[in-house]
Short mmCIF file of C-alpha atoms and ligand atoms in Angstrom, two decimals:
data_model
loop_
_atom_site.label_atom_id
_atom_site.label_comp_id
_atom_site.label_asym_id
_atom_site.label_seq_id
_atom_site.Cartn_x
_atom_site.Cartn_y
_atom_site.Cartn_z
CA MET A 1 -43.28 -12.05 4.87
CA SER A 2 -45.59 -9.69 3.03
CA LYS A 3 -46.06 -10.25 -0.66
CA LEU A 4 -44.64 -7.97 -3.31
CA ILE A 5 -47.58 -6.92 -5.47
CA GLU A 6 -47.04 -4.32 -8.16
CA LEU A 7 -49.47 -2.68 -10.56
CA SER A 8 -47.87 -1.24 -13.67
CA CYS A 9 -48.72 -0.20 -17.21
CA PRO A 10 -47.68 -2.82 -19.80
CA LYS A 11 -47.43 -0.08 -22.44
CA CYS A 12 -45.61 2.90 -20.89
CA LEU A 13 -44.28 0.94 -17.88
CA ALA A 14 -45.54 3.54 -15.38
CA VAL A 15 -45.94 2.06 -11.89
CA ALA A 16 -49.25 2.73 -10.16
CA THR A 17 -49.10 4.50 -6.82
CA SER A 18 -52.45 3.19 -5.62
CA ARG A 19 -53.92 -0.31 -5.65
CA THR A 20 -57.35 1.11 -6.49
CA ILE A 21 -56.39 2.62 -9.86
CA PHE A 22 -57.17 0.13 -12.64
CA ARG A 23 -56.07 2.07 -15.71
CA CYS A 24 -52.85 3.91 -16.51
CA PRO A 25 -53.38 7.66 -15.90
CA ALA A 26 -51.04 8.40 -18.84
CA CYS A 27 -52.16 6.05 -21.64
CA HIS A 28 -55.43 4.63 -20.26
CA CYS A 29 -54.23 1.07 -20.74
CA VAL A 30 -55.54 -1.55 -18.26
CA LEU A 31 -52.78 -2.01 -15.70
CA GLU A 32 -51.05 -5.33 -15.16
CA VAL A 33 -50.59 -6.87 -11.73
CA ARG A 34 -47.40 -8.69 -10.85
CA THR A 35 -46.88 -10.86 -7.83
CA ALA A 36 -43.27 -11.69 -7.05
CA THR A 37 -42.76 -15.47 -7.11
CA ASP A 38 -39.04 -15.86 -7.80
CA HIS A 39 -38.38 -16.81 -4.16
CA LEU A 40 -40.45 -20.00 -4.55
CA THR A 41 -38.65 -23.35 -4.69
CA SER A 42 -39.58 -26.80 -5.95
CA MET A 43 -40.23 -27.66 -2.30
CA ASP A 44 -42.97 -25.00 -2.28
CA PHE A 45 -44.43 -26.61 -5.39
CA ALA A 46 -44.52 -29.99 -3.62
CA VAL A 47 -46.24 -28.41 -0.61
CA MET A 48 -48.83 -26.69 -2.83
CA ARG A 49 -49.54 -29.92 -4.69
CA ALA A 50 -49.95 -31.84 -1.45
CA SER A 51 -52.28 -29.27 0.12
CA ARG A 52 -55.62 -30.50 1.39
CA ASP A 53 -57.13 -27.23 0.13
CA LEU A 54 -58.15 -28.21 -3.39
CA SER A 55 -59.37 -24.72 -4.35
CA ILE A 56 -57.27 -22.36 -6.48
CA TRP A 57 -56.00 -20.96 -3.18
CA ARG A 58 -53.42 -23.67 -2.77
CA TRP A 59 -51.63 -21.51 -5.35
CA PHE A 60 -52.02 -18.47 -3.03
CA ASP A 61 -48.48 -17.23 -3.68
CA PHE A 62 -49.30 -16.59 -7.33
CA PHE A 63 -52.29 -14.33 -6.68
CA PRO A 64 -52.29 -10.60 -5.83
CA VAL A 65 -53.89 -10.97 -2.40
CA GLU A 66 -51.82 -9.93 0.62
CA ASN A 67 -53.53 -11.77 3.44
CA ARG A 68 -55.06 -15.21 3.47
CA ALA A 69 -57.78 -13.77 5.71
CA SER A 70 -59.04 -11.77 2.71
CA VAL A 71 -59.63 -14.83 0.55
CA VAL A 72 -63.18 -15.21 -0.74
CA SER A 73 -63.63 -18.80 -1.82
CA LEU A 74 -66.48 -21.12 -2.66
CA GLY A 75 -64.14 -24.05 -3.22
CA GLU A 76 -63.46 -23.24 -6.89
CA GLY A 77 -60.63 -25.12 -8.61
CA SER A 78 -59.18 -28.61 -9.07
CA THR A 79 -61.94 -29.39 -11.53
CA PRO A 80 -61.65 -32.85 -13.10
CA LEU A 81 -59.30 -33.37 -16.02
CA LEU A 82 -60.98 -36.29 -17.72
CA TYR A 83 -59.50 -38.58 -20.33
CA ALA A 84 -62.21 -38.63 -23.00
CA LYS A 85 -61.57 -41.95 -24.75
CA ARG A 86 -64.81 -42.31 -26.69
CA LEU A 87 -65.01 -38.66 -27.75
CA GLY A 88 -61.34 -38.78 -28.70
CA GLU A 89 -61.90 -41.88 -30.88
CA LYS A 90 -64.79 -40.13 -32.58
CA ILE A 91 -62.79 -37.04 -33.54
CA GLY A 92 -59.49 -38.84 -34.12
CA ILE A 93 -57.51 -37.56 -31.15
CA ALA A 94 -56.17 -40.43 -29.05
CA ASN A 95 -55.07 -38.25 -26.11
CA LEU A 96 -58.05 -35.98 -25.63
CA TYR A 97 -58.72 -34.51 -22.18
CA LEU A 98 -61.64 -32.42 -20.99
CA LYS A 99 -61.13 -29.86 -18.22
CA ASN A 100 -64.58 -29.88 -16.67
CA ASP A 101 -65.24 -26.38 -15.36
CA THR A 102 -68.98 -26.92 -15.57
CA VAL A 103 -68.69 -28.14 -11.97
CA LEU A 104 -67.40 -24.83 -10.61
CA PRO A 105 -69.60 -23.25 -7.87
CA THR A 106 -71.81 -21.09 -10.11
CA GLY A 107 -71.45 -23.35 -13.15
CA SER A 108 -68.87 -21.43 -15.13
CA LEU A 109 -65.17 -20.55 -15.35
CA LYS A 110 -65.91 -17.00 -14.17
CA ASP A 111 -65.56 -18.28 -10.60
CA ARG A 112 -61.79 -18.59 -11.04
CA SER A 113 -61.57 -14.87 -11.89
CA ASN A 114 -64.06 -13.62 -9.36
CA SER A 115 -62.67 -15.54 -6.42
CA VAL A 116 -59.37 -13.69 -6.85
CA GLY A 117 -61.00 -10.41 -7.90
CA MET A 118 -63.44 -10.34 -4.98
CA SER A 119 -60.70 -11.24 -2.50
CA VAL A 120 -58.77 -8.16 -3.58
CA GLY A 121 -61.97 -6.06 -3.50
CA LYS A 122 -62.55 -7.15 0.08
CA GLU A 123 -58.93 -6.47 0.98
CA LEU A 124 -59.18 -2.97 -0.49
CA GLY A 125 -62.32 -2.28 1.53
CA PHE A 126 -64.94 -2.00 -1.22
CA ALA A 127 -68.60 -2.38 -0.15
CA THR A 128 -70.26 -3.00 -3.52
CA ALA A 129 -69.16 -5.07 -6.53
CA SER A 130 -70.61 -4.42 -9.97
CA VAL A 131 -70.65 -5.81 -13.49
CA ILE A 132 -72.54 -5.58 -16.76
CA SER A 133 -73.36 -8.98 -18.13
CA THR A 134 -76.30 -11.04 -19.26
CA GLY A 135 -75.05 -14.33 -18.02
CA ASN A 136 -72.24 -16.20 -16.35
CA ALA A 137 -70.29 -13.18 -15.10
CA ALA A 138 -73.36 -11.70 -13.39
CA ALA A 139 -74.10 -14.91 -11.52
CA SER A 140 -70.49 -15.37 -10.48
CA VAL A 141 -69.95 -11.79 -9.28
CA ALA A 142 -73.20 -11.97 -7.30
CA ALA A 143 -72.22 -15.26 -5.63
CA TYR A 144 -68.74 -14.12 -4.64
CA ALA A 145 -70.03 -10.76 -3.39
CA ALA A 146 -72.50 -12.70 -1.24
CA ALA A 147 -69.68 -14.86 0.14
CA ALA A 148 -67.57 -11.74 0.79
CA GLY A 149 -70.38 -9.92 2.59
CA MET A 150 -70.47 -7.26 -0.14
CA GLN A 151 -73.40 -5.87 -2.08
CA SER A 152 -73.58 -6.47 -5.83
CA VAL A 153 -75.15 -4.57 -8.71
CA VAL A 154 -75.70 -6.13 -12.13
CA MET A 155 -76.68 -3.99 -15.11
CA VAL A 156 -78.42 -5.52 -18.14
CA PRO A 157 -80.15 -4.16 -21.24
CA LYS A 158 -83.92 -4.10 -21.59
CA GLY A 159 -85.20 -7.31 -23.15
CA THR A 160 -82.75 -9.62 -21.35
CA ALA A 161 -84.53 -12.90 -20.62
CA PRO A 162 -85.22 -13.33 -16.88
CA SER A 163 -83.71 -16.82 -17.04
CA LYS A 164 -80.32 -15.24 -17.76
CA ILE A 165 -80.26 -13.08 -14.66
CA ILE A 166 -82.31 -15.12 -12.23
CA GLN A 167 -79.21 -16.81 -10.79
CA ALA A 168 -77.62 -13.44 -9.99
CA HIS A 169 -80.86 -12.27 -8.42
CA ALA A 170 -80.98 -15.40 -6.31
CA TYR A 171 -77.55 -14.59 -4.85
CA GLY A 172 -78.89 -11.19 -3.80
CA ALA A 173 -77.64 -8.96 -6.62
CA THR A 174 -79.51 -5.75 -7.37
CA VAL A 175 -80.40 -6.25 -11.02
CA ILE A 176 -80.84 -2.98 -12.93
CA VAL A 177 -82.54 -3.22 -16.33
CA VAL A 178 -81.62 -0.30 -18.57
CA ASP A 179 -83.51 0.94 -21.62
CA GLY A 180 -80.56 0.87 -24.02
CA ARG A 181 -78.13 -1.29 -26.00
CA PHE A 182 -75.53 -3.40 -24.19
CA ASP A 183 -72.37 -2.08 -25.85
CA TYR A 184 -73.53 1.53 -26.00
CA GLU A 185 -76.00 3.15 -23.56
CA VAL A 186 -75.77 0.43 -20.91
CA ALA A 187 -71.98 0.38 -21.01
CA GLU A 188 -71.82 4.18 -20.83
CA LEU A 189 -74.17 4.36 -17.86
CA TYR A 190 -72.24 1.58 -16.14
CA LYS A 191 -68.96 3.43 -16.54
CA SER A 192 -70.44 6.63 -15.11
CA ALA A 193 -72.04 4.73 -12.24
CA VAL A 194 -68.78 3.03 -11.26
CA ALA A 195 -67.11 6.46 -11.10
CA GLU A 196 -70.05 8.08 -9.32
CA PHE A 197 -70.77 5.43 -6.68
CA GLY A 198 -67.29 3.97 -6.20
CA TRP A 199 -68.32 0.42 -7.02
CA TYR A 200 -65.74 -2.34 -7.36
CA ASP A 201 -65.70 -2.98 -11.12
CA CYS A 202 -65.60 -6.70 -11.96
CA LEU A 203 -65.17 -6.44 -15.73
CA SER A 204 -61.98 -7.59 -17.45
CA SER A 205 -60.71 -4.03 -17.03
CA ASN A 206 -60.10 -4.99 -13.40
CA PRO A 207 -56.44 -6.07 -13.37
CA TYR A 208 -56.84 -8.27 -10.29
CA ARG A 209 -59.07 -10.89 -11.89
CA VAL A 210 -56.16 -13.21 -12.70
CA GLY A 211 -57.68 -16.37 -11.26
CA LYS A 212 -57.55 -18.13 -14.62
CA LYS A 213 -53.79 -18.47 -14.16
CA SER A 214 -54.90 -21.46 -12.06
CA TYR A 215 -55.60 -23.41 -15.26
CA ALA A 216 -51.85 -23.62 -15.84
CA TYR A 217 -51.06 -24.70 -12.27
CA GLU A 218 -53.83 -27.29 -12.26
CA LEU A 219 -52.90 -28.76 -15.64
CA VAL A 220 -49.25 -29.14 -14.68
CA ASP A 221 -50.35 -30.71 -11.39
CA GLN A 222 -52.95 -33.02 -12.91
CA LEU A 223 -50.71 -34.18 -15.76
CA ASN A 224 -47.99 -34.75 -13.17
CA GLY A 225 -45.51 -32.25 -14.54
CA ALA A 226 -46.14 -33.08 -18.18
CA LEU A 227 -47.84 -30.55 -20.42
CA PRO A 228 -50.44 -30.85 -23.14
CA ASP A 229 -49.43 -30.00 -26.70
CA TRP A 230 -52.58 -27.97 -27.20
CA VAL A 231 -54.92 -26.20 -24.78
CA ILE A 232 -58.14 -25.04 -26.43
CA HIS A 233 -60.11 -22.32 -24.67
CA PRO A 234 -63.49 -20.77 -25.58
CA THR A 235 -62.60 -17.11 -26.00
CA ALA A 236 -64.49 -13.84 -25.67
CA GLY A 237 -62.52 -11.06 -23.94
CA GLY A 238 -59.21 -12.94 -23.89
CA THR A 239 -58.73 -13.11 -20.10
CA GLY A 240 -58.46 -16.90 -20.16
CA ILE A 241 -55.79 -17.02 -22.87
CA LEU A 242 -53.79 -14.20 -21.32
CA CYS A 243 -53.90 -15.43 -17.71
CA MET A 244 -53.28 -19.05 -18.64
CA TRP A 245 -50.21 -18.04 -20.63
CA GLN A 246 -48.89 -15.99 -17.71
CA GLY A 247 -49.40 -19.01 -15.46
CA PHE A 248 -47.55 -21.39 -17.77
CA LYS A 249 -44.68 -18.92 -18.11
CA GLU A 250 -44.43 -18.49 -14.35
CA LEU A 251 -44.11 -22.26 -13.91
CA GLN A 252 -41.51 -22.50 -16.65
CA ALA A 253 -39.50 -19.62 -15.15
CA LEU A 254 -39.50 -21.43 -11.80
CA GLY A 255 -38.39 -24.65 -13.49
CA TRP A 256 -41.59 -26.43 -12.43
CA SER A 257 -42.48 -27.31 -16.01
CA GLU A 258 -40.13 -27.82 -18.93
CA ARG A 259 -42.00 -26.42 -21.87
CA LEU A 260 -45.06 -24.45 -22.92
CA PRO A 261 -48.22 -25.59 -24.70
CA ASN A 262 -49.74 -24.10 -27.84
CA LEU A 263 -52.89 -22.19 -26.97
CA VAL A 264 -56.00 -22.03 -29.15
CA ALA A 265 -58.77 -19.45 -28.91
CA ALA A 266 -62.07 -21.07 -29.93
CA GLN A 267 -64.65 -18.54 -31.10
CA SER A 268 -68.07 -18.45 -32.68
CA GLU A 269 -67.79 -17.25 -36.28
CA ALA A 270 -70.46 -14.69 -35.34
CA ALA A 271 -68.02 -13.00 -32.96
CA ALA A 272 -64.46 -13.84 -33.95
CA PRO A 273 -62.16 -10.82 -33.62
CA PHE A 274 -59.22 -13.03 -32.54
CA VAL A 275 -59.63 -15.23 -35.61
CA ALA A 276 -59.71 -12.13 -37.83
CA ALA A 277 -56.54 -10.71 -36.25
CA MET A 278 -54.67 -14.04 -36.54
CA THR A 279 -55.81 -14.47 -40.15
CA HIS A 280 -54.71 -10.98 -41.13
CA GLY A 281 -51.45 -11.16 -39.21
CA SER A 282 -52.48 -8.09 -37.23
CA ARG A 283 -50.77 -7.12 -33.98
CA THR A 284 -53.94 -5.54 -32.62
CA ILE A 285 -57.55 -6.61 -32.38
CA ALA A 286 -60.08 -4.77 -34.56
CA ALA A 287 -63.60 -4.68 -33.10
CA VAL A 288 -66.27 -6.54 -35.06
CA ASP A 289 -70.05 -6.32 -34.77
CA ALA A 290 -70.98 -9.46 -32.88
CA ARG A 291 -73.92 -11.27 -34.44
CA GLU A 292 -76.36 -13.60 -32.69
CA THR A 293 -74.88 -17.00 -31.96
CA VAL A 294 -75.83 -20.06 -30.00
CA ALA A 295 -72.51 -19.56 -28.14
CA ALA A 296 -74.04 -16.68 -26.19
CA SER A 297 -71.44 -16.61 -23.43
CA ILE A 298 -68.66 -15.69 -25.86
CA GLN A 299 -70.62 -13.28 -28.05
CA VAL A 300 -68.11 -10.45 -27.70
CA GLY A 301 -67.06 -8.42 -30.72
CA ASN A 302 -64.83 -5.88 -29.05
CA PRO A 303 -62.43 -7.33 -26.45
CA SER A 304 -61.00 -3.87 -25.85
CA ALA A 305 -59.58 -4.27 -22.34
CA LEU A 306 -57.18 -7.20 -22.83
CA GLY A 307 -57.62 -8.28 -26.46
CA ASP A 308 -54.25 -7.09 -27.77
CA ARG A 309 -52.37 -8.71 -24.92
CA ALA A 310 -54.26 -11.97 -25.31
CA LEU A 311 -53.50 -11.91 -29.03
CA ALA A 312 -49.80 -11.49 -28.28
CA ALA A 313 -49.99 -14.45 -25.88
CA LEU A 314 -51.65 -16.61 -28.56
CA ARG A 315 -48.86 -15.74 -30.99
CA GLU A 316 -46.10 -16.27 -28.47
CA SER A 317 -47.50 -19.73 -27.72
CA GLN A 318 -47.41 -20.52 -31.45
CA GLY A 319 -51.10 -21.10 -31.15
CA THR A 320 -54.02 -20.13 -33.27
CA ALA A 321 -57.67 -19.06 -33.25
CA VAL A 322 -60.52 -21.05 -34.77
CA ALA A 323 -64.01 -19.89 -35.80
CA LEU A 324 -66.93 -22.29 -35.50
CA SER A 325 -70.43 -22.17 -36.95
CA ASP A 326 -73.49 -22.66 -34.75
CA GLY A 327 -73.97 -26.06 -36.42
CA GLU A 328 -70.45 -27.17 -35.54
CA ILE A 329 -70.87 -25.90 -31.98
CA LEU A 330 -74.17 -27.71 -31.38
CA GLU A 331 -72.75 -30.89 -32.88
CA ALA A 332 -69.79 -30.68 -30.50
CA GLN A 333 -72.14 -30.04 -27.58
CA ALA A 334 -74.09 -33.21 -28.43
CA LEU A 335 -70.93 -35.29 -28.94
CA THR A 336 -69.50 -34.13 -25.62
CA ALA A 337 -72.69 -35.00 -23.77
CA ARG A 338 -73.25 -38.36 -25.45
CA LEU A 339 -69.69 -39.63 -25.67
CA ALA A 340 -68.12 -38.09 -22.57
CA GLY A 341 -71.07 -37.58 -20.26
CA ILE A 342 -70.62 -33.84 -19.80
CA PHE A 343 -73.42 -31.39 -20.57
CA ALA A 344 -71.60 -28.19 -21.49
CA GLU A 345 -73.19 -24.96 -22.70
CA PRO A 346 -72.72 -24.22 -26.42
CA ALA A 347 -69.99 -21.62 -25.82
CA ALA A 348 -68.04 -24.22 -23.85
CA ALA A 349 -68.38 -26.80 -26.61
CA THR A 350 -66.53 -24.51 -29.04
CA SER A 351 -63.32 -25.99 -27.61
CA VAL A 352 -64.33 -29.50 -28.68
CA ALA A 353 -65.59 -28.19 -32.02
CA ALA A 354 -62.22 -26.52 -32.57
CA ALA A 355 -60.32 -29.71 -31.70
CA LYS A 356 -62.42 -31.64 -34.20
CA LYS A 357 -61.88 -29.04 -36.91
CA MET A 358 -58.14 -28.79 -36.29
CA ARG A 359 -57.82 -32.58 -36.48
CA GLU A 360 -59.81 -32.63 -39.72
CA ASN A 361 -57.52 -30.07 -41.34
CA ALA A 362 -54.46 -31.81 -39.84
CA SER A 363 -53.39 -28.85 -37.68
CA ILE A 364 -53.41 -31.31 -34.77
CA ASP A 365 -51.70 -34.71 -34.98
CA GLY A 366 -53.69 -37.78 -33.99
CA ASP A 367 -51.33 -38.57 -31.11
CA ALA A 368 -51.09 -35.03 -29.71
CA VAL A 369 -52.13 -34.40 -26.10
CA VAL A 370 -55.09 -32.03 -26.35
CA VAL A 371 -56.97 -30.37 -23.49
CA CYS A 372 -60.35 -28.79 -24.19
CA HIS A 373 -61.73 -26.42 -21.58
CA LEU A 374 -65.44 -26.87 -20.90
CA THR A 375 -66.18 -23.48 -19.42
CA GLY A 376 -69.88 -23.46 -18.57
CA HIS A 377 -72.69 -25.85 -17.67
CA GLY A 378 -75.30 -26.85 -20.25
CA LEU A 379 -78.08 -26.04 -17.79
CA LYS A 380 -77.09 -22.38 -18.13
CA GLN A 381 -78.68 -22.34 -21.57
CA PRO A 382 -80.89 -25.42 -22.02
CA GLU A 383 -83.01 -23.67 -24.63
CA ALA A 384 -80.09 -23.93 -27.08
CA ILE A 385 -81.10 -27.53 -27.69
CA GLN A 386 -83.91 -27.84 -30.19
CA LEU A 387 -86.39 -30.49 -29.17
CA ALA A 388 -88.12 -32.68 -31.68
CA ASP A 389 -91.24 -34.56 -30.51
CA HIS A 390 -89.24 -36.94 -28.28
CA PHE A 391 -91.29 -36.12 -25.23
CA THR A 392 -94.73 -36.77 -26.67
CA PRO A 393 -96.46 -39.06 -24.14
CA ILE A 394 -97.20 -42.64 -25.11
CA ALA A 395 -100.12 -44.80 -24.02
CA PRO A 396 -99.27 -46.75 -20.84
CA THR A 397 -99.00 -50.10 -22.66
CA LEU A 398 -96.07 -52.37 -23.50
CA ALA A 399 -97.06 -52.27 -27.15
CA ALA A 400 -96.81 -48.49 -27.31
CA LEU A 401 -93.53 -48.60 -25.38
CA SER A 402 -92.03 -51.18 -27.78
CA GLU A 403 -93.08 -49.06 -30.74
CA LYS A 404 -91.53 -45.95 -29.16
CA LEU A 405 -88.24 -47.73 -28.37
CA LYS A 406 -88.06 -49.00 -31.95
CA ARG A 407 -88.50 -45.48 -33.31
CA SER A 408 -85.93 -44.04 -30.85
CA ALA A 409 -83.38 -46.66 -31.93
CA ASN A 410 -83.67 -45.33 -35.46
CA ASP A 411 -82.73 -41.80 -34.33
CA VAL A 412 -79.38 -40.63 -35.53
CA ARG A 413 -76.74 -41.01 -32.79
CA PRO A 414 -73.19 -39.80 -32.79
ZN1 LIG B 501 -49.37 3.69 -19.52
#
């Protein structure tokens, strides 16, 4: 049976006549993809849960890919959901869980989106995938293009540190450095280039990148049908919040889960348009000028493609958005590493920082079930950690070693 996949405009409800049009011709809104799932039964759910394929593709029926032969996978999905006892005790949340997406194939959550996105790109016959990014998205698009047998082009502004794009280069991406600013000249050139060269656009304006719905399926599976009270997600463009919410609602509509969690968008206070909109009770996101922040992967001030829809999802979930300072983020990064054994990048640690803050101001009860998404590996941005003189060599004597150990024991530990 072939799948029913429909692209339509969430605003004016126009139905797209081609699978390669990403925006509504009438109102320019990013189209929304729907995959019919109402034929699925609880037996199907049991089969999916029992599958030996632990990637997101055991949820194949929920994704807008027609043929399994099109699937581009690097084994993404089923990342550990870890009960974080010591970290939970520290921040006063007895049922704290960490969803460890640092172990995804390219080290970040982007793999969930790009596995689905690139599968559709391959199915539609595109030869080249493209993205503008200075970090995780570039690496992920490049890796999945490589796996799909497609070319990839990554555009970055002049001055981008080589360390940020070296992973994409390693996967074979053509990295184009442009003399201009990211949100202005580079973005403009990128848009023109996509139109001119017919590249497969892998930004959040691509409606097929719905792989983050898999968070919902995995959480329901891993918690054995139960649901967390709160799911906290580091948020930039809003794809994660929006897709996750769609996933939870699909499962509820099918009767595979009984209720819905409250979602939380964790942001850096240097780039917090969702927090501003929630605070002001606004129905739409107003762009802000993103300032420098240690949470580089979520330094997005204008989530124009999906922001309004993600905001609506946050509200519908009776969730909230929380802004964190760089100090709070780095503290959460250290706590997560030292008390839970996971080295997450600063942007990822905003989820733990938000949990801590919400517990402190009593927004979260001490016995609530809380899941924090850790969305990127700490090795992506090791320079975020300021080193003191811990690595100064000692003389090769027991006396010097004893002295050093004594001094280290006096260091402040969480
Ligand atoms: Zn429209």
